[in-house]
C-alpha cells in the first residue's frame, strides 16, 4: 500500500523560531493520520507545507505522489484544506461559499450548484444555506469549511484542529462528520491537541513537540505506552481518601495520587477494574461524588513522553 | 495509484481518489472572484462612502469654501475647472480601499483556501481589481450628477463618456499600487497611511485645484511628470474642450508603466506572503 502523504526531514524557521526541526510524517492511502501536539508544536506549519502554502527550508514531502515544492499545481488539484480558523467567507451565504469554489475549479454553473446542494445536505446545512456564514454557529462554520474543502473531491484532506474551540457536544458531532468523510475513502491528516480526539479518529498518531516527532504509534500502542486510562475517584467524605487509596492499591497494584481537592487518580490498564471498584466501594459503604475513567490529557501524555508538561515556553530542545 | 482496501461503493461522491477532472481559465477564475467581491460590496453598502459621499464633500468644500478665493469670485467658473481635476484625485483615493480589503482578507484565512486551490496565483488579486471597476463607475456618475446639479456644464457629453473610460482605466492601473502595498504591510490601517502619503502629494502637487503657472518652477517640474496631472489634463480637455492628445498619450504611457511595474510586484508579494 502506498503512502498518500510522505514527508521527511521537514525544517522551517521563522525568524528566531525553529517551527519544524526535521519532521517525518507518513499516512497510508485511505487512513487517518493524527498529528498530536500542543500549541506551537509546529502542527499548522507542517500542514501549510503539505498544502503548498509554505516552502520548507529543507526536507521533502510528497502528497498523492507529487512533490509539494516542485509540483504544487498537481498537489493542489488533489487536496482539501480546512484551517484552524474556519476559512469561509463570512459575507457570503453557505451556498455562495460552495458555488465560489466549484466555479473556481471549473465546474459549470449547474455542476457547481448540484455539488453545493449535495454537500450542504450532507453536512446538514440545507436550512441555513441562504444565510450569510457570519450568522452561523461555530460548529456550522466548521462544517461549511469542511464542505468547501470537499467541493473538488480531494483524495487528501487536511483537518487542522477541526474541533478546537467547539464545546464537547459539538466536538462529538464533528467527529461523526470526520468519520463519514474518512468512510468515503479519502486520506486524512488531522491535527489536534486532544489525545482523545486522535484516539477516536486516527489509525496512527504522530506526536510532535517543539518541531520534532517524539512518538509515532497506533492509538493503542501510544495509550499503552503512556499508561492507558486514568481513573478518578472523589469520596464524598474527604476523610475516607486513604481508604479509597488502599482499595485502589489492592485492585491495581499501582500507587495513586491525591489532589488537594480530595480526588484520587491512578493509571488503569484493565477494563474490568471499574465494575470491581464500584462493588468494593459499595461493600465498604463509601459514597463517592465523582467517579470517572478518562484518557490521559495531552499534558499527561507529554509528561510521560518527555518528562515534562506542554509548557511551550520550555523550548530548550528547539534551539 | 489504486486503493484496494476501500469500499467499492460509496454512498455519496464525496471524496474520491480520482484526481482532478476540470480546470478553469485564469480569466474565469478572476471573474468568479470579482463576483465574490461585488457580493461583499453589495452586503456592505457603507463601504461605498469613499466613492459617494466623500467626493461630494470634496466637491462642495472646494467649490463653495475655496472656490471664490481661488477663482477670484465666480464659484461656478471654478466648478468647471475643479470637477475634472477632482475626478482624478478622488478616483486615485478610491483605490486605497482595494489594498485595505485585500490586506484584511488575507488575515482572515479565506486566501489560504484560494492558495490551496489549483487556480492561477494572480486570480484573487486580478478579481479584486476587476470588481473595483464598479466602484469607480459609481464615483464618476455621482460626481457628474452632483456636479451638474451644482452647475457643472460640460462642453461635450461624448467627452464625458470618453473621460469615464480613461479615468476608470487609469484607476485600474493605479490600483495595483494599492494592491502591492496591501500585500506588503501588516494591517489595513497601514495600507491607508502609506497610500494617503503617496496620493496627497500627487493630488495637490498637480493641476487639480489650481493652474500650474502660479507655482514655483521646481514644483511645476514635478507637476509635469505627475501622472495625475496628465490624467486631469486629458479629462479636462475631453469634457470642456481643448487640447487632449499630449496628455492622453502621457496618461496611457503612465497607465502601462503602472501596470507593468506594480502588477508583477503585487503578485510576487502575494506569493511570498505566508
XYZ file of N, CA and C in Angstrom, chain A residues 26-130:
315
model
N 4.011 10.191 7.691
C 3.559 9.283 6.640
C 2.141 8.831 6.925
N 1.305 8.899 5.888
C -0.071 8.414 6.025
C -0.372 7.513 4.845
N -0.768 6.277 5.128
C -1.132 5.370 4.051
C -2.443 5.812 3.416
N -2.628 5.463 2.166
C -3.855 5.832 1.460
C -5.085 5.331 2.191
N -6.076 6.209 2.306
C -7.338 5.797 2.904
C -7.321 5.680 4.412
N -6.264 6.186 5.056
C -6.224 6.141 6.519
C -6.214 7.546 7.098
N -6.357 7.622 8.405
C -6.292 8.906 9.100
C -5.013 8.958 9.915
N -4.198 9.970 9.633
C -3.009 10.194 10.454
C -3.320 11.325 11.423
N -3.201 11.038 12.704
C -3.401 12.081 13.709
C -2.058 12.698 14.057
N -1.982 14.028 14.008
C -0.761 14.709 14.443
C -1.101 15.432 15.737
N -0.527 14.936 16.827
C -0.888 15.396 18.159
C 0.222 16.264 18.716
N -0.158 17.398 19.268
C 0.861 18.253 19.863
C 0.242 19.498 20.438
N 0.960 20.158 21.342
C 0.424 21.380 21.957
C 0.487 22.561 20.992
N -0.087 23.668 21.384
C 0.037 24.913 20.623
C 1.504 25.208 20.373
N 1.827 25.599 19.145
C 3.197 25.996 18.871
C 4.145 24.834 18.629
N 3.608 23.612 18.530
C 4.478 22.454 18.316
C 4.948 22.375 16.871
N 4.239 23.061 15.957
C 4.598 23.014 14.544
C 3.566 22.302 13.683
N 2.443 21.951 14.275
C 1.425 21.209 13.526
C 0.928 21.999 12.322
N 0.537 23.255 12.565
C -0.016 24.066 11.482
C 1.040 24.338 10.417
N 2.276 24.568 10.826
C 3.353 24.787 9.863
C 3.497 23.567 8.954
N 3.447 22.367 9.553
C 3.561 21.146 8.755
C 2.408 21.055 7.754
N 1.200 21.348 8.220
C 0.042 21.291 7.324
C 0.201 22.301 6.188
N 0.652 23.499 6.518
C 0.789 24.529 5.479
C 1.837 24.140 4.438
N 2.868 23.448 4.869
C 3.862 22.966 3.903
C 3.235 21.892 3.010
N 2.513 20.963 3.634
C 1.903 19.874 2.862
C 0.797 20.385 1.941
N 0.241 21.571 2.261
C -0.808 22.152 1.423
C -0.226 23.149 0.417
N 1.081 23.187 0.278
C 1.818 24.047 -0.662
C 1.707 25.533 -0.346
N 1.293 25.880 0.878
C 1.201 27.303 1.229
C 2.547 27.840 1.691
N 3.402 26.935 2.151
C 4.733 27.327 2.611
C 5.748 26.410 1.952
N 6.930 26.948 1.677
C 8.026 26.092 1.200
C 8.929 25.781 2.378
N 9.216 24.507 2.595
C 10.087 24.170 3.734
C 11.510 24.658 3.472
N 12.243 24.969 4.543
C 13.649 25.346 4.389
C 14.451 24.158 3.873
N 14.129 22.971 4.380
C 14.751 21.758 3.849
C 13.827 20.580 4.108
N 14.163 19.452 3.515
C 13.302 18.281 3.622
C 12.416 18.159 2.403
N 11.788 17.001 2.237
C 10.928 16.791 1.080
C 9.580 16.270 1.538
N 8.583 16.516 0.714
C 7.255 15.988 1.015
C 6.551 15.663 -0.286
N 5.916 14.508 -0.315
C 5.106 14.120 -1.462
C 3.681 13.886 -0.993
N 2.751 14.430 -1.759
C 1.336 14.256 -1.436
C 0.647 13.688 -2.672
N -0.043 12.600 -2.514
C -0.696 11.908 -3.630
C 0.307 11.634 -4.759
N 1.550 11.431 -4.374
C 2.566 11.088 -5.359
C 3.295 12.267 -5.977
N 2.936 13.492 -5.577
C 3.569 14.672 -6.175
C 4.354 15.461 -5.138
N 5.462 16.028 -5.597
C 6.326 16.795 -4.719
C 5.702 18.174 -4.432
N 5.601 18.529 -3.154
C 4.888 19.761 -2.807
C 5.627 21.020 -3.260
N 6.952 20.916 -3.425
C 7.695 22.096 -3.848
C 7.781 22.180 -5.367
N 8.052 21.023 -6.012
C 8.264 21.060 -7.458
C 6.995 20.892 -8.279
N 5.961 20.274 -7.697
C 4.717 20.062 -8.452
C 3.505 20.573 -7.671
N 3.559 21.842 -7.233
C 2.476 22.336 -6.368
C 1.100 22.297 -7.039
N 1.063 22.543 -8.353
C -0.237 22.572 -9.029
C -0.924 21.205 -8.959
N -0.136 20.147 -9.190
C -0.709 18.800 -9.119
C -1.169 18.468 -7.707
N -0.379 18.923 -6.726
C -0.773 18.675 -5.331
C -2.079 19.404 -5.025
N -2.143 20.693 -5.421
C -3.334 21.491 -5.110
C -4.594 20.896 -5.715
N -4.427 20.238 -6.864
C -5.598 19.653 -7.521
C -6.125 18.447 -6.761
N -5.389 17.971 -5.773
C -5.784 16.731 -5.089
C -6.023 16.885 -3.598
N -5.874 18.100 -3.090
C -6.009 18.268 -1.636
C -7.215 19.121 -1.268
N -7.663 18.952 -0.038
C -8.676 19.824 0.544
C -8.130 20.313 1.865
N -8.238 21.624 2.112
C -7.666 22.195 3.335
C -8.749 22.837 4.179
N -8.854 22.414 5.429
C -9.699 23.154 6.361
C -8.811 23.647 7.478
N -8.821 24.958 7.642
C -7.867 25.574 8.551
C -8.340 25.555 9.988
N -7.439 25.931 10.838
C -7.708 26.020 12.262
C -8.786 27.069 12.515
N -8.701 28.158 11.783
C -9.723 29.183 11.876
C -10.538 29.062 10.605
N -11.752 28.581 10.772
C -12.588 28.250 9.623
C -12.489 29.337 8.566
N -11.984 28.962 7.385
C -11.723 29.977 6.374
C -12.862 30.058 5.369
N -14.070 30.260 5.873
C -15.183 30.522 4.980
C -15.322 32.029 4.844
N -15.964 32.467 3.763
C -16.168 33.887 3.562
C -17.431 34.297 4.301
N -17.246 35.087 5.340
C -18.366 35.409 6.226
C -19.464 36.218 5.557
N -19.109 36.955 4.527
C -20.112 37.808 3.876
C -20.911 37.058 2.824
N -20.513 35.817 2.536
C -21.252 35.038 1.554
C -22.156 34.038 2.284
N -23.212 33.621 1.620
C -24.074 32.594 2.206
C -23.381 31.237 2.085
N -23.957 30.243 2.764
C -23.413 28.898 2.670
C -23.331 28.447 1.223
N -24.429 28.640 0.508
C -24.467 28.240 -0.900
C -23.411 28.989 -1.711
N -23.343 30.301 -1.516
C -22.392 31.100 -2.305
C -20.947 30.674 -2.048
N -20.648 30.329 -0.792
C -19.303 29.864 -0.475
C -18.933 28.633 -1.299
N -19.853 27.700 -1.388
C -19.561 26.456 -2.105
C -19.580 26.660 -3.617
N -20.505 27.513 -4.092
C -20.555 27.817 -5.527
C -19.240 28.430 -5.991
N -18.721 29.343 -5.150
C -17.471 30.031 -5.475
C -16.362 29.015 -5.752
N -16.224 28.043 -4.855
C -15.153 27.058 -5.016
C -15.405 26.209 -6.268
N -16.645 25.775 -6.451
C -16.967 24.956 -7.618
C -16.628 25.672 -8.914
N -16.998 26.953 -8.985
C -16.749 27.700 -10.214
C -15.261 27.965 -10.417
N -14.539 28.187 -9.310
C -13.093 28.375 -9.430
C -12.424 27.108 -9.949
N -12.994 25.966 -9.585
C -12.405 24.697 -10.026
C -12.802 24.347 -11.448
N -13.673 25.191 -12.054
C -14.009 24.972 -13.447
C -15.266 24.144 -13.661
N -16.036 23.930 -12.595
C -17.327 23.276 -12.784
C -18.255 24.233 -13.525
N -19.210 23.670 -14.263
C -20.228 24.520 -14.869
C -21.137 25.021 -13.747
N -21.939 26.054 -14.048
C -22.829 26.603 -13.039
C -23.751 25.510 -12.492
N -24.224 24.655 -13.406
C -25.142 23.599 -12.964
C -24.443 22.581 -12.064
N -23.262 22.181 -12.482
C -22.479 21.236 -11.665
C -22.185 21.835 -10.291
N -21.739 23.122 -10.280
C -21.406 23.774 -9.014
C -22.610 23.781 -8.098
N -23.758 24.096 -8.709
C -24.973 24.190 -7.918
C -25.358 22.835 -7.321
N -25.298 21.793 -8.146
C -25.731 20.493 -7.630
C -24.731 19.977 -6.594
N -23.452 20.293 -6.800
C -22.432 19.911 -5.818
C -22.689 20.643 -4.499
N -23.023 21.918 -4.583
C -23.287 22.710 -3.369
C -24.487 22.142 -2.620
N -25.555 21.865 -3.366
C -26.766 21.327 -2.743
C -26.448 20.010 -2.033
N -25.710 19.150 -2.754
C -25.346 17.840 -2.235
C -24.536 17.956 -0.925
N -23.535 18.845 -0.952
C -22.675 18.970 0.224
C -23.410 19.625 1.392
N -24.236 20.637 1.102
C -24.982 21.303 2.170
C -25.902 20.309 2.862
N -26.498 19.451 2.042
C -27.392 18.465 2.621
C -26.584 17.474 3.461
N -25.478 17.057 2.913
C -24.638 16.081 3.583
C -24.158 16.592 4.933
N -23.869 17.873 4.997
C -23.373 18.459 6.239
C -24.489 19.103 7.052
N -25.723 18.795 6.693
C -26.866 19.231 7.482
C -26.932 20.757 7.568
N -26.683 21.415 6.436
C -26.699 22.878 6.419
C -27.759 23.421 5.464
N -28.599 22.535 4.949
C -29.568 22.957 3.941
C -30.458 24.098 4.438
N -30.885 24.000 5.695
C -31.800 25.029 6.222
C -31.135 26.395 6.331
N -29.820 26.409 6.467
C -29.119 27.691 6.628
C -28.392 28.087 5.358
N -28.649 27.371 4.264
C -27.881 27.581 3.034
C -27.953 29.014 2.522
N -29.096 29.697 2.762
C -29.266 31.036 2.223
C -28.836 32.146 3.175
